[in-house]
């Protein structure tokens, strides 16, 4: 069974700072998705990456997929309070990491 | 709004009881997934249905069962409830069965006392 490890588990930063969170797998991803989940709601898909080395940008969010397709990172530039939430990586569609809980403080 | 609906939003019950959670997928989606989310275990896949047939099974207990009806809505039945079954239960749907975008519902928060 594939295991996804996300780090850090918790992250609290000031508005305007940059941050990176990581997702590492015990085996190769078929494809990798990043989700954001806000309190009381279901996860919402941010991006899907498929090709090793792929980089995708979504406004201030940059997603990178490792060359070997066993790891990924999510970088947020100039974090805003609206970025607060639980960030989950997943090997679509069935295996999820435990997430990084991000809190951005004004 | 993802288009996936789940009822009820909250459920409080006692140990030993049985409950049914309901999910209506997005219009046009044939596949339904059930997940359990707890603080210590994260989001755990339970079971998937595609067009009425069981497609994949995850860490679903024998006390739990699910089905997908001809109108594509799905129900998750939890019986002989234990304190440890307290969690958020999410339903997600997708158009196809594999490796595609899932849309999650708002979840049902179950509290077993």
PDB file of C-alpha atoms in Angstrom:
ATOM      1  CA  UNK A   1       0.000   0.000   0.000  1.00  0.00           C
ATOM      2  CA  UNK A   2       1.332   3.379  -0.986  1.00  0.00           C
ATOM      3  CA  UNK A   3       2.055   5.757   1.886  1.00  0.00           C
ATOM      4  CA  UNK A   4       2.065   9.519   1.424  1.00  0.00           C
ATOM      5  CA  UNK A   5       3.929  11.634   3.944  1.00  0.00           C
ATOM      6  CA  UNK A   6       3.315  15.340   4.124  1.00  0.00           C
ATOM      7  CA  UNK A   7       5.472  17.858   5.915  1.00  0.00           C
ATOM      8  CA  UNK A   8       5.309  19.923   7.905  1.00  0.00           C
ATOM      9  CA  UNK A   9       2.192  18.735   9.716  1.00  0.00           C
ATOM     10  CA  UNK A  10       1.431  22.259  10.954  1.00  0.00           C
ATOM     11  CA  UNK A  11       2.603  25.647   9.728  1.00  0.00           C
ATOM     12  CA  UNK A  12       1.765  29.070  11.079  1.00  0.00           C
ATOM     13  CA  UNK A  13       3.092  32.117   9.265  1.00  0.00           C
ATOM     14  CA  UNK A  14       2.516  35.849   8.917  1.00  0.00           C
ATOM     15  CA  UNK A  15       0.679  37.284   5.962  1.00  0.00           C
ATOM     16  CA  UNK A  16       3.126  38.144   3.170  1.00  0.00           C
ATOM     17  CA  UNK A  17       5.606  35.367   3.928  1.00  0.00           C
ATOM     18  CA  UNK A  18       6.508  32.573   1.531  1.00  0.00           C
ATOM     19  CA  UNK A  19       6.198  28.899   2.374  1.00  0.00           C
ATOM     20  CA  UNK A  20       6.730  25.437   0.935  1.00  0.00           C
ATOM     21  CA  UNK A  21       5.032  22.201   1.903  1.00  0.00           C
ATOM     22  CA  UNK A  22       6.070  18.753   0.800  1.00  0.00           C
ATOM     23  CA  UNK A  23       4.554  15.432  -0.167  1.00  0.00           C
ATOM     24  CA  UNK A  24       6.643  12.266  -0.355  1.00  0.00           C
ATOM     25  CA  UNK A  25       5.586   8.833  -1.484  1.00  0.00           C
ATOM     26  CA  UNK A  26       6.836   5.358  -0.723  1.00  0.00           C
ATOM     27  CA  UNK A  27       6.284   4.489  -4.387  1.00  0.00           C
ATOM     28  CA  UNK A  28       5.854   6.181  -7.747  1.00  0.00           C
ATOM     29  CA  UNK A  29       2.770   8.270  -8.262  1.00  0.00           C
ATOM     30  CA  UNK A  30       0.541   7.443 -11.196  1.00  0.00           C
ATOM     31  CA  UNK A  31      -0.640  11.026 -10.965  1.00  0.00           C
ATOM     32  CA  UNK A  32      -0.624  13.444  -8.066  1.00  0.00           C
ATOM     33  CA  UNK A  33      -3.231  15.902  -6.958  1.00  0.00           C
ATOM     34  CA  UNK A  34      -3.150  18.729  -4.450  1.00  0.00           C
ATOM     35  CA  UNK A  35      -6.317  19.701  -2.611  1.00  0.00           C
ATOM     36  CA  UNK A  36      -7.191  22.437  -0.137  1.00  0.00           C
ATOM     37  CA  UNK A  37      -9.768  21.802   2.537  1.00  0.00           C
ATOM     38  CA  UNK A  38     -11.317  24.538   4.635  1.00  0.00           C
ATOM     39  CA  UNK A  39     -12.994  23.861   7.987  1.00  0.00           C
ATOM     40  CA  UNK A  40     -16.416  22.292   7.632  1.00  0.00           C
ATOM     41  CA  UNK A  41     -16.033  21.659   3.922  1.00  0.00           C
ATOM     42  CA  UNK A  42     -14.825  18.945   1.600  1.00  0.00           C
ATOM     43  CA  UNK A  43     -11.447  19.042  -0.168  1.00  0.00           C
ATOM     44  CA  UNK A  44     -11.271  21.131  -3.332  1.00  0.00           C
ATOM     45  CA  UNK A  45      -8.905  20.185  -6.128  1.00  0.00           C
ATOM     46  CA  UNK A  46      -6.124  22.690  -6.824  1.00  0.00           C
ATOM     47  CA  UNK A  47      -4.032  20.901  -9.431  1.00  0.00           C
ATOM     48  CA  UNK A  48      -3.169  17.578 -11.039  1.00  0.00           C
ATOM     49  CA  UNK A  49       0.388  16.765 -12.114  1.00  0.00           C
ATOM     50  CA  UNK A  50       1.277  13.765 -14.207  1.00  0.00           C
ATOM     51  CA  UNK A  51       4.732  14.157 -15.742  1.00  0.00           C
ATOM     52  CA  UNK A  52       7.991  13.932 -13.779  1.00  0.00           C
ATOM     53  CA  UNK A  53       9.583  17.374 -13.436  1.00  0.00           C
ATOM     54  CA  UNK A  54       6.324  19.135 -14.204  1.00  0.00           C
ATOM     55  CA  UNK A  55       5.762  22.606 -12.754  1.00  0.00           C
ATOM     56  CA  UNK A  56       2.332  24.192 -12.616  1.00  0.00           C
ATOM     57  CA  UNK A  57       1.376  27.632 -11.404  1.00  0.00           C
ATOM     58  CA  UNK A  58      -1.949  28.755 -10.043  1.00  0.00           C
ATOM     59  CA  UNK A  59      -1.669  32.478  -9.235  1.00  0.00           C
ATOM     60  CA  UNK A  60       0.608  32.597  -6.162  1.00  0.00           C
ATOM     61  CA  UNK A  61       0.812  28.801  -5.850  1.00  0.00           C
ATOM     62  CA  UNK A  62       3.556  26.825  -7.595  1.00  0.00           C
ATOM     63  CA  UNK A  63       3.371  23.051  -7.739  1.00  0.00           C
ATOM     64  CA  UNK A  64       6.387  20.936  -8.585  1.00  0.00           C
ATOM     65  CA  UNK A  65       6.440  17.220  -9.337  1.00  0.00           C
ATOM     66  CA  UNK A  66       9.713  15.385  -8.726  1.00  0.00           C
ATOM     67  CA  UNK A  67      11.611  13.917 -11.656  1.00  0.00           C
ATOM     68  CA  UNK A  68      11.150  10.417 -10.264  1.00  0.00           C
ATOM     69  CA  UNK A  69       7.446  11.062  -9.571  1.00  0.00           C
ATOM     70  CA  UNK A  70       7.828  10.139  -5.901  1.00  0.00           C
ATOM     71  CA  UNK A  71       7.639  13.602  -4.403  1.00  0.00           C
ATOM     72  CA  UNK A  72       6.021  16.954  -4.864  1.00  0.00           C
ATOM     73  CA  UNK A  73       6.082  20.420  -3.378  1.00  0.00           C
ATOM     74  CA  UNK A  74       3.672  23.294  -3.118  1.00  0.00           C
ATOM     75  CA  UNK A  75       5.124  26.778  -2.783  1.00  0.00           C
ATOM     76  CA  UNK A  76       2.975  29.753  -1.847  1.00  0.00           C
ATOM     77  CA  UNK A  77       4.305  33.234  -2.460  1.00  0.00           C
ATOM     78  CA  UNK A  78       3.179  36.151  -0.317  1.00  0.00           C
ATOM     79  CA  UNK A  79       0.675  34.125   1.691  1.00  0.00           C
ATOM     80  CA  UNK A  80      -2.720  35.633   2.436  1.00  0.00           C
ATOM     81  CA  UNK A  81      -5.181  34.843   5.205  1.00  0.00           C
ATOM     82  CA  UNK A  82      -7.409  33.257   2.587  1.00  0.00           C
ATOM     83  CA  UNK A  83      -4.743  30.589   2.040  1.00  0.00           C
ATOM     84  CA  UNK A  84      -5.484  29.172   5.493  1.00  0.00           C
ATOM     85  CA  UNK A  85      -6.592  25.560   5.331  1.00  0.00           C
ATOM     86  CA  UNK A  86      -5.539  21.932   5.167  1.00  0.00           C
ATOM     87  CA  UNK A  87      -3.437  21.081   2.116  1.00  0.00           C
ATOM     88  CA  UNK A  88      -3.686  17.474   1.024  1.00  0.00           C
ATOM     89  CA  UNK A  89      -1.757  15.579  -1.590  1.00  0.00           C
ATOM     90  CA  UNK A  90      -3.250  12.480  -3.159  1.00  0.00           C
ATOM     91  CA  UNK A  91      -2.417   9.703  -5.558  1.00  0.00           C
ATOM     92  CA  UNK A  92      -5.600   9.866  -7.460  1.00  0.00           C
ATOM     93  CA  UNK A  93      -8.056   8.889  -6.598  1.00  0.00           C
ATOM     94  CA  UNK A  94      -7.767   6.777  -3.510  1.00  0.00           C
ATOM     95  CA  UNK A  95      -4.695   7.505  -1.385  1.00  0.00           C
ATOM     96  CA  UNK A  96      -4.378  10.758   0.520  1.00  0.00           C
ATOM     97  CA  UNK A  97      -1.687  12.141   2.765  1.00  0.00           C
ATOM     98  CA  UNK A  98      -2.644  13.424   6.220  1.00  0.00           C
ATOM     99  CA  UNK A  99      -2.073  16.984   5.099  1.00  0.00           C
ATOM    100  CA  UNK A 100      -0.350  20.165   6.155  1.00  0.00           C
ATOM    101  CA  UNK A 101      -2.483  22.479   8.256  1.00  0.00           C
ATOM    102  CA  UNK A 102      -1.589  26.048   7.274  1.00  0.00           C
ATOM    103  CA  UNK A 103      -2.550  29.077   9.277  1.00  0.00           C
ATOM    104  CA  UNK A 104      -1.817  32.511   7.838  1.00  0.00           C
ATOM    105  CA  UNK A 105      -2.038  35.272  10.409  1.00  0.00           C
ATOM    106  CA  UNK A 106      -2.797  38.875   9.488  1.00  0.00           C
TER     107      UNK A 106
ATOM    108  CA  UNK B   1     -20.460  24.436  -4.410  1.00  0.00           C
ATOM    109  CA  UNK B   2     -19.155  21.165  -5.883  1.00  0.00           C
ATOM    110  CA  UNK B   3     -22.578  19.902  -6.935  1.00  0.00           C
ATOM    111  CA  UNK B   4     -22.277  16.891  -4.621  1.00  0.00           C
ATOM    112  CA  UNK B   5     -24.826  16.846  -1.824  1.00  0.00           C
ATOM    113  CA  UNK B   6     -24.684  14.916   1.412  1.00  0.00           C
ATOM    114  CA  UNK B   7     -27.259  14.461   4.125  1.00  0.00           C
ATOM    115  CA  UNK B   8     -27.436  14.829   7.008  1.00  0.00           C
ATOM    116  CA  UNK B   9     -24.793  17.439   7.758  1.00  0.00           C
ATOM    117  CA  UNK B  10     -24.529  16.401  11.394  1.00  0.00           C
ATOM    118  CA  UNK B  11     -25.487  13.200  13.152  1.00  0.00           C
ATOM    119  CA  UNK B  12     -25.299  12.355  16.836  1.00  0.00           C
ATOM    120  CA  UNK B  13     -26.045   8.841  17.933  1.00  0.00           C
ATOM    121  CA  UNK B  14     -25.167   6.253  20.564  1.00  0.00           C
ATOM    122  CA  UNK B  15     -22.864   3.264  20.534  1.00  0.00           C
ATOM    123  CA  UNK B  16     -24.448   0.159  19.061  1.00  0.00           C
ATOM    124  CA  UNK B  17     -26.783   2.096  16.812  1.00  0.00           C
ATOM    125  CA  UNK B  18     -27.052   2.085  13.027  1.00  0.00           C
ATOM    126  CA  UNK B  19     -27.080   5.127  10.747  1.00  0.00           C
ATOM    127  CA  UNK B  20     -27.381   5.790   7.033  1.00  0.00           C
ATOM    128  CA  UNK B  21     -25.523   8.566   5.240  1.00  0.00           C
ATOM    129  CA  UNK B  22     -26.738   9.721   1.861  1.00  0.00           C
ATOM    130  CA  UNK B  23     -24.904  11.174  -1.111  1.00  0.00           C
ATOM    131  CA  UNK B  24     -26.109  12.558  -4.423  1.00  0.00           C
ATOM    132  CA  UNK B  25     -23.338  12.901  -7.006  1.00  0.00           C
ATOM    133  CA  UNK B  26     -22.914  15.745  -9.473  1.00  0.00           C
ATOM    134  CA  UNK B  27     -25.223  15.547 -12.432  1.00  0.00           C
ATOM    135  CA  UNK B  28     -23.655  13.238 -15.003  1.00  0.00           C
ATOM    136  CA  UNK B  29     -21.125  11.646 -12.663  1.00  0.00           C
ATOM    137  CA  UNK B  30     -21.304   7.864 -12.576  1.00  0.00           C
ATOM    138  CA  UNK B  31     -18.742   7.127  -9.880  1.00  0.00           C
ATOM    139  CA  UNK B  32     -19.152   7.688  -6.158  1.00  0.00           C
ATOM    140  CA  UNK B  33     -16.443   7.387  -3.513  1.00  0.00           C
ATOM    141  CA  UNK B  34     -16.802   7.312   0.275  1.00  0.00           C
ATOM    142  CA  UNK B  35     -14.086   8.518   2.622  1.00  0.00           C
ATOM    143  CA  UNK B  36     -13.695   8.734   6.380  1.00  0.00           C
ATOM    144  CA  UNK B  37     -11.682  11.600   7.836  1.00  0.00           C
ATOM    145  CA  UNK B  38     -10.453  11.603  11.406  1.00  0.00           C
ATOM    146  CA  UNK B  39      -7.782  13.733  13.054  1.00  0.00           C
ATOM    147  CA  UNK B  40      -5.323  10.894  13.549  1.00  0.00           C
ATOM    148  CA  UNK B  41      -5.896   8.884  10.360  1.00  0.00           C
ATOM    149  CA  UNK B  42      -6.492  11.606   7.820  1.00  0.00           C
ATOM    150  CA  UNK B  43      -8.677  10.976   4.797  1.00  0.00           C
ATOM    151  CA  UNK B  44      -9.183   7.236   4.368  1.00  0.00           C
ATOM    152  CA  UNK B  45     -10.777   5.715   1.291  1.00  0.00           C
ATOM    153  CA  UNK B  46     -13.624   3.344   2.132  1.00  0.00           C
ATOM    154  CA  UNK B  47     -15.339   2.213  -1.050  1.00  0.00           C
ATOM    155  CA  UNK B  48     -16.096   3.210  -4.644  1.00  0.00           C
ATOM    156  CA  UNK B  49     -19.097   2.515  -6.838  1.00  0.00           C
ATOM    157  CA  UNK B  50     -19.357   3.018 -10.541  1.00  0.00           C
ATOM    158  CA  UNK B  51     -22.740   2.980 -12.255  1.00  0.00           C
ATOM    159  CA  UNK B  52     -24.256   0.856  -9.529  1.00  0.00           C
ATOM    160  CA  UNK B  53     -21.449  -1.673  -9.186  1.00  0.00           C
ATOM    161  CA  UNK B  54     -18.768  -1.857  -6.514  1.00  0.00           C
ATOM    162  CA  UNK B  55     -15.508  -0.810  -8.139  1.00  0.00           C
ATOM    163  CA  UNK B  56     -12.891  -0.652  -5.412  1.00  0.00           C
ATOM    164  CA  UNK B  57     -12.696  -1.334  -1.723  1.00  0.00           C
ATOM    165  CA  UNK B  58     -10.457   0.324   0.804  1.00  0.00           C
ATOM    166  CA  UNK B  59     -10.277   0.234   4.577  1.00  0.00           C
ATOM    167  CA  UNK B  60     -13.974  -0.363   5.066  1.00  0.00           C
ATOM    168  CA  UNK B  61     -15.009  -2.259   8.177  1.00  0.00           C
ATOM    169  CA  UNK B  62     -17.361  -5.224   7.931  1.00  0.00           C
ATOM    170  CA  UNK B  63     -19.850  -3.243  10.043  1.00  0.00           C
ATOM    171  CA  UNK B  64     -20.041  -0.715   7.209  1.00  0.00           C
ATOM    172  CA  UNK B  65     -21.728  -1.240   3.861  1.00  0.00           C
ATOM    173  CA  UNK B  66     -22.674   0.899   0.913  1.00  0.00           C
ATOM    174  CA  UNK B  67     -24.680   0.783  -2.257  1.00  0.00           C
ATOM    175  CA  UNK B  68     -25.358   2.898  -5.306  1.00  0.00           C
ATOM    176  CA  UNK B  69     -28.896   3.042  -6.604  1.00  0.00           C
ATOM    177  CA  UNK B  70     -30.176   3.221 -10.207  1.00  0.00           C
ATOM    178  CA  UNK B  71     -30.554   6.995  -9.908  1.00  0.00           C
ATOM    179  CA  UNK B  72     -26.826   7.013  -8.945  1.00  0.00           C
ATOM    180  CA  UNK B  73     -27.268   8.308  -5.427  1.00  0.00           C
ATOM    181  CA  UNK B  74     -25.385   6.325  -2.820  1.00  0.00           C
ATOM    182  CA  UNK B  75     -25.885   5.389   0.793  1.00  0.00           C
ATOM    183  CA  UNK B  76     -23.294   4.412   3.386  1.00  0.00           C
ATOM    184  CA  UNK B  77     -24.651   2.286   6.207  1.00  0.00           C
ATOM    185  CA  UNK B  78     -22.764   2.181   9.491  1.00  0.00           C
ATOM    186  CA  UNK B  79     -23.900  -0.354  12.079  1.00  0.00           C
ATOM    187  CA  UNK B  80     -22.957  -1.420  15.603  1.00  0.00           C
ATOM    188  CA  UNK B  81     -21.409   1.981  15.986  1.00  0.00           C
ATOM    189  CA  UNK B  82     -18.420   2.470  18.239  1.00  0.00           C
ATOM    190  CA  UNK B  83     -16.927   5.620  19.720  1.00  0.00           C
ATOM    191  CA  UNK B  84     -14.057   5.356  17.265  1.00  0.00           C
ATOM    192  CA  UNK B  85     -16.429   5.694  14.320  1.00  0.00           C
ATOM    193  CA  UNK B  86     -16.869   9.361  15.164  1.00  0.00           C
ATOM    194  CA  UNK B  87     -15.473  11.197  12.156  1.00  0.00           C
ATOM    195  CA  UNK B  88     -16.274  13.210   9.073  1.00  0.00           C
ATOM    196  CA  UNK B  89     -17.621  11.107   6.238  1.00  0.00           C
ATOM    197  CA  UNK B  90     -17.173  12.499   2.745  1.00  0.00           C
ATOM    198  CA  UNK B  91     -18.674  11.449  -0.511  1.00  0.00           C
ATOM    199  CA  UNK B  92     -17.006  12.373  -3.785  1.00  0.00           C
ATOM    200  CA  UNK B  93     -18.050  11.827  -7.362  1.00  0.00           C
ATOM    201  CA  UNK B  94     -16.389  11.699 -10.749  1.00  0.00           C
ATOM    202  CA  UNK B  95     -17.473  11.144 -14.319  1.00  0.00           C
ATOM    203  CA  UNK B  96     -15.387   8.045 -14.862  1.00  0.00           C
ATOM    204  CA  UNK B  97     -13.999   5.335 -12.646  1.00  0.00           C
ATOM    205  CA  UNK B  98     -10.268   5.900 -12.627  1.00  0.00           C
ATOM    206  CA  UNK B  99      -7.680   8.625 -12.224  1.00  0.00           C
ATOM    207  CA  UNK B 100      -9.933  11.538 -12.772  1.00  0.00           C
ATOM    208  CA  UNK B 101     -10.981  14.592 -10.861  1.00  0.00           C
ATOM    209  CA  UNK B 102     -13.137  13.963  -7.846  1.00  0.00           C
ATOM    210  CA  UNK B 103     -15.590  16.492  -6.519  1.00  0.00           C
ATOM    211  CA  UNK B 104     -16.208  16.292  -2.806  1.00  0.00           C
ATOM    212  CA  UNK B 105     -19.408  16.933  -0.938  1.00  0.00           C
ATOM    213  CA  UNK B 106     -19.544  18.973   2.272  1.00  0.00           C
ATOM    214  CA  UNK B 107     -19.423  15.883   4.465  1.00  0.00           C
ATOM    215  CA  UNK B 108     -21.450  14.391   7.295  1.00  0.00           C
ATOM    216  CA  UNK B 109     -20.061  14.863  10.779  1.00  0.00           C
ATOM    217  CA  UNK B 110     -20.866  11.779  12.866  1.00  0.00           C
ATOM    218  CA  UNK B 111     -20.553  11.819  16.615  1.00  0.00           C
ATOM    219  CA  UNK B 112     -21.017   8.551  18.479  1.00  0.00           C
ATOM    220  CA  UNK B 113     -21.598   8.965  22.205  1.00  0.00           C
TER     221      UNK B 113
END
